Structure formats: C-alpha cells, structure tokens
Amino acid sequence: MSSSDIIIDLKGISFKYPDSDHGMVKGGHIDDIDLTCRKGDRVIVLGHNGSGKSTLLSVIGGKRLAKKGTVSVLGTDAFNDTTLNHRVSLIGPTWDPEAFFANTVDTVATPAPDQARKEDIAKRLHLPLDRQVDKMSSGEKRRVQILHGMLHRSEVYLLDECSTDIDVAERATVLNIVRDECEKLGAT
C-alpha cells in the first residue's frame, strides 16, 4: 500500500482537559499517541473507563484540538477542515433523552441524502421509521443514534461505545453494518 492509502495519521498527539483547580482532570487525557490507519482498516481501541478512548476518537473526529502533535484524517487537518464532517462520522456518547421528545425515527433521521440508504439501515437495525422515539427502550434509542450517524456514506466511522444499551443480537447487526461499510464501500 502507498502513503495515499493512509486515512488516519496521528503523530505525537497529546490532549489534556483543563481544570481550574489542578491544571488537568484525572483520566481522559492522552499523551504522545502515534497511530496510522489505512483504507479499509478496522481498529478497536481498548482501555479502562477514563483512559482516554473517547478523547482520542473526538480528536480524530475533529471535535477537539490536540495540544501537541499532528492529526491528519483523509490527508487534511482533522480539527481545522470542517468539510470532514461529511466524510467522517463520529457516533459518540448517547444523546440526552430530550433530544428525542415527540420525534419519530424518520424525523430524527432527516434530512437523509439517500432515502433508500436510510430505509435499508433502519430495516437492518429493526427500526420502524414511523415509531415514536421517546417511547423506545434505551437500546432502541441508541440504534436510532447509529442510524443517524450512518445516514451519510462516510469514509471513516468512529464508533464510541456504540453498543452501549444494545442487546447482544443487535450488537451483531451493528457490527455487520459497519463491516459491510468497510468491505463494500472501502470505509475505515
């Protein structure tokens, strides 16, 4: 593979959360991380609660600015290039319950650039589009969030604890959808 196949390239990145009393929050900081991912790679980040996994994904997804080092995603600066929002999907922490009030699955998943894609993913996730989201279980709501995060065909999917609240059978469904995106569409 050539260097043009590099999708994510982290060199010496560090990030620390500010805290007015102590200079940093315990846990969640990352220090001197190097990572290279190529097109089609599927990578899992493991660690204890508070070890910085979500922080790392938010830096890669351009939601937080690394204090040191360089973060390149799809050949560009992950934080400063806002066009990456349409090429990188960060499916992060569960949404607040208020986010769903009086909405159907269809409303939450709108606008969809590709209606057939929305319908296909909703069907695979066992989500009727006319269902009221605020009447769903936490696992069903999490699947709605995954549907929302996959509306656009992305080149990079960053899944932060995407199986939280989802039962074992549905976890397999989510992982199969992600595998298909990587294998059939060349996503990372």
mmCIF file of C-alpha atoms in Angstrom, residues 20-162:
data_model
loop_
_atom_site.group_PDB
_atom_site.id
_atom_site.type_symbol
_atom_site.label_atom_id
_atom_site.label_comp_id
_atom_site.label_asym_id
_atom_site.label_seq_id
_atom_site.Cartn_x
_atom_site.Cartn_y
_atom_site.Cartn_z
ATOM 1 C CA SER A 20 -9.320 25.402 37.108
ATOM 2 C CA ASP A 21 -8.027 23.889 40.377
ATOM 3 C CA HIS A 22 -5.445 21.308 39.366
ATOM 4 C CA GLY A 23 -4.368 22.002 35.790
ATOM 5 C CA MET A 24 -5.957 18.829 34.412
ATOM 6 C CA VAL A 25 -8.761 16.403 35.064
ATOM 7 C CA LYS A 26 -7.831 12.910 36.261
ATOM 8 C CA GLY A 27 -8.202 10.468 33.399
ATOM 9 C CA GLY A 28 -9.303 11.130 29.847
ATOM 10 C CA HIS A 29 -6.057 12.738 28.765
ATOM 11 C CA ILE A 30 -3.876 11.270 26.068
ATOM 12 C CA ASP A 31 -0.135 11.663 25.738
ATOM 13 C CA ASP A 32 2.215 11.138 22.802
ATOM 14 C CA ILE A 33 -0.004 8.882 20.651
ATOM 15 C CA ASP A 34 1.085 7.686 17.213
ATOM 16 C CA LEU A 35 -1.394 5.825 15.002
ATOM 17 C CA THR A 36 -1.645 5.080 11.305
ATOM 18 C CA CYS A 37 -4.760 3.558 9.729
ATOM 19 C CA ARG A 38 -5.063 2.646 6.079
ATOM 20 C CA LYS A 39 -8.106 2.453 3.872
ATOM 21 C CA GLY A 40 -10.407 -0.382 4.950
ATOM 22 C CA ASP A 41 -8.742 -0.921 8.340
ATOM 23 C CA ARG A 42 -10.945 -1.734 11.302
ATOM 24 C CA VAL A 43 -9.306 -0.809 14.579
ATOM 25 C CA ILE A 44 -10.524 -1.288 18.137
ATOM 26 C CA VAL A 45 -9.297 0.922 20.967
ATOM 27 C CA LEU A 46 -9.367 -0.786 24.357
ATOM 28 C CA GLY A 47 -8.881 0.724 27.783
ATOM 29 C CA HIS A 48 -10.388 1.268 31.195
ATOM 30 C CA ASN A 49 -13.075 3.873 31.862
ATOM 31 C CA GLY A 50 -11.469 7.294 31.821
ATOM 32 C CA SER A 51 -8.368 6.121 29.959
ATOM 33 C CA GLY A 52 -8.878 8.494 27.007
ATOM 34 C CA LYS A 53 -10.616 6.342 24.360
ATOM 35 C CA SER A 54 -13.450 8.830 23.772
ATOM 36 C CA THR A 55 -10.984 11.716 23.882
ATOM 37 C CA LEU A 56 -8.842 10.038 21.235
ATOM 38 C CA LEU A 57 -11.848 9.472 18.961
ATOM 39 C CA SER A 58 -13.021 13.074 19.406
ATOM 40 C CA VAL A 59 -9.543 14.329 18.420
ATOM 41 C CA ILE A 60 -9.528 12.072 15.342
ATOM 42 C CA GLY A 61 -13.072 13.221 14.537
ATOM 43 C CA GLY A 62 -12.003 16.872 14.674
ATOM 44 C CA LYS A 63 -14.169 17.737 17.677
ATOM 45 C CA ARG A 64 -11.188 18.544 19.921
ATOM 46 C CA LEU A 65 -7.863 20.153 19.079
ATOM 47 C CA ALA A 66 -4.753 18.191 20.052
ATOM 48 C CA LYS A 67 -2.482 20.275 22.275
ATOM 49 C CA LYS A 68 0.619 18.725 20.688
ATOM 50 C CA GLY A 69 1.323 16.703 17.584
ATOM 51 C CA THR A 70 -0.404 16.388 14.226
ATOM 52 C CA VAL A 71 -3.749 14.832 13.363
ATOM 53 C CA SER A 72 -4.341 14.096 9.698
ATOM 54 C CA VAL A 73 -7.568 12.447 8.538
ATOM 55 C CA LEU A 74 -8.084 11.827 4.827
ATOM 56 C CA GLY A 75 -4.970 13.907 4.161
ATOM 57 C CA THR A 76 -6.128 17.048 5.938
ATOM 58 C CA ASP A 77 -6.130 18.627 9.403
ATOM 59 C CA ALA A 78 -8.929 16.941 11.353
ATOM 60 C CA PHE A 79 -9.784 19.966 13.514
ATOM 61 C CA ASN A 80 -9.461 22.836 11.040
ATOM 62 C CA ASP A 81 -11.040 21.265 7.957
ATOM 63 C CA THR A 82 -14.796 21.346 8.611
ATOM 64 C CA THR A 83 -15.522 19.640 5.286
ATOM 65 C CA LEU A 84 -14.526 16.407 7.035
ATOM 66 C CA ASN A 85 -17.905 16.469 8.816
ATOM 67 C CA HIS A 86 -19.369 14.945 5.639
ATOM 68 C CA ARG A 87 -16.601 12.361 5.279
ATOM 69 C CA VAL A 88 -16.080 11.281 8.902
ATOM 70 C CA SER A 89 -18.881 10.051 11.146
ATOM 71 C CA LEU A 90 -18.325 10.149 14.912
ATOM 72 C CA ILE A 91 -21.080 8.228 16.680
ATOM 73 C CA GLY A 92 -20.349 9.177 20.243
ATOM 74 C CA PRO A 93 -21.955 9.240 23.662
ATOM 75 C CA THR A 94 -25.681 8.588 23.961
ATOM 76 C CA TRP A 95 -27.892 11.602 23.396
ATOM 77 C CA ASP A 96 -29.874 13.230 26.173
ATOM 78 C CA PRO A 97 -33.462 11.927 26.424
ATOM 79 C CA GLU A 98 -34.780 15.389 25.499
ATOM 80 C CA ALA A 99 -33.222 15.015 22.047
ATOM 81 C CA PHE A 100 -35.959 12.565 21.118
ATOM 82 C CA PHE A 101 -39.044 14.250 22.582
ATOM 83 C CA ALA A 102 -42.059 13.930 20.254
ATOM 84 C CA ASN A 103 -39.978 12.717 17.300
ATOM 85 C CA THR A 104 -40.343 9.702 15.082
ATOM 86 C CA VAL A 105 -37.374 7.702 13.837
ATOM 87 C CA ASP A 106 -37.969 9.256 10.417
ATOM 88 C CA THR A 107 -37.798 12.796 11.827
ATOM 89 C CA VAL A 108 -34.546 12.110 13.672
ATOM 90 C CA ALA A 109 -33.076 10.587 10.501
ATOM 91 C CA THR A 110 -33.966 13.563 8.297
ATOM 92 C CA PRO A 111 -32.676 15.019 6.090
ATOM 93 C CA ALA A 112 -31.208 11.912 4.558
ATOM 94 C CA PRO A 113 -29.116 12.356 1.420
ATOM 95 C CA ASP A 114 -30.143 8.886 0.264
ATOM 96 C CA GLN A 115 -33.653 7.801 1.261
ATOM 97 C CA ALA A 116 -33.085 4.202 0.164
ATOM 98 C CA ARG A 117 -29.953 4.010 2.344
ATOM 99 C CA LYS A 118 -31.888 5.374 5.337
ATOM 100 C CA GLU A 119 -34.668 2.839 4.836
ATOM 101 C CA ASP A 120 -32.192 -0.032 4.399
ATOM 102 C CA ILE A 121 -30.186 0.767 7.535
ATOM 103 C CA ALA A 122 -33.381 1.374 9.564
ATOM 104 C CA LYS A 123 -34.704 -2.005 8.441
ATOM 105 C CA ARG A 124 -31.429 -3.756 9.294
ATOM 106 C CA LEU A 125 -31.486 -2.093 12.730
ATOM 107 C CA HIS A 126 -35.135 -3.160 13.212
ATOM 108 C CA LEU A 127 -36.344 0.442 13.464
ATOM 109 C CA PRO A 128 -39.779 1.292 12.047
ATOM 110 C CA LEU A 129 -39.499 4.830 10.668
ATOM 111 C CA ASP A 130 -42.940 5.836 11.993
ATOM 112 C CA ARG A 131 -42.182 4.835 15.601
ATOM 113 C CA GLN A 132 -42.088 7.484 18.366
ATOM 114 C CA VAL A 133 -38.538 7.571 19.680
ATOM 115 C CA ASP A 134 -39.419 8.810 23.178
ATOM 116 C CA LYS A 135 -41.454 5.607 23.662
ATOM 117 C CA MET A 136 -38.481 3.354 22.857
ATOM 118 C CA SER A 137 -36.101 1.498 25.154
ATOM 119 C CA SER A 138 -32.591 2.877 25.659
ATOM 120 C CA GLY A 139 -31.196 0.231 23.291
ATOM 121 C CA GLU A 140 -33.654 1.185 20.560
ATOM 122 C CA LYS A 141 -32.791 4.868 21.038
ATOM 123 C CA ARG A 142 -29.113 4.016 20.687
ATOM 124 C CA ARG A 143 -29.879 2.260 17.386
ATOM 125 C CA VAL A 144 -31.674 5.436 16.224
ATOM 126 C CA GLN A 145 -28.491 7.355 17.017
ATOM 127 C CA ILE A 146 -26.458 4.844 14.979
ATOM 128 C CA LEU A 147 -28.898 5.212 12.075
ATOM 129 C CA HIS A 148 -28.498 8.989 12.277
ATOM 130 C CA GLY A 149 -24.701 8.675 12.273
ATOM 131 C CA MET A 150 -24.746 6.434 9.215
ATOM 132 C CA LEU A 151 -27.128 8.450 7.030
ATOM 133 C CA HIS A 152 -24.206 9.774 5.007
ATOM 134 C CA ARG A 153 -21.822 7.327 3.422
ATOM 135 C CA SER A 154 -18.666 8.177 5.294
ATOM 136 C CA GLU A 155 -15.091 7.291 4.548
ATOM 137 C CA VAL A 156 -14.310 6.978 8.264
ATOM 138 C CA TYR A 157 -16.601 5.735 11.041
ATOM 139 C CA LEU A 158 -15.583 6.421 14.630
ATOM 140 C CA LEU A 159 -17.827 4.410 16.923
ATOM 141 C CA ASP A 160 -17.536 5.392 20.569
ATOM 142 C CA GLU A 161 -19.159 2.695 22.694
ATOM 143 C CA CYS A 162 -21.798 2.224 20.009
#
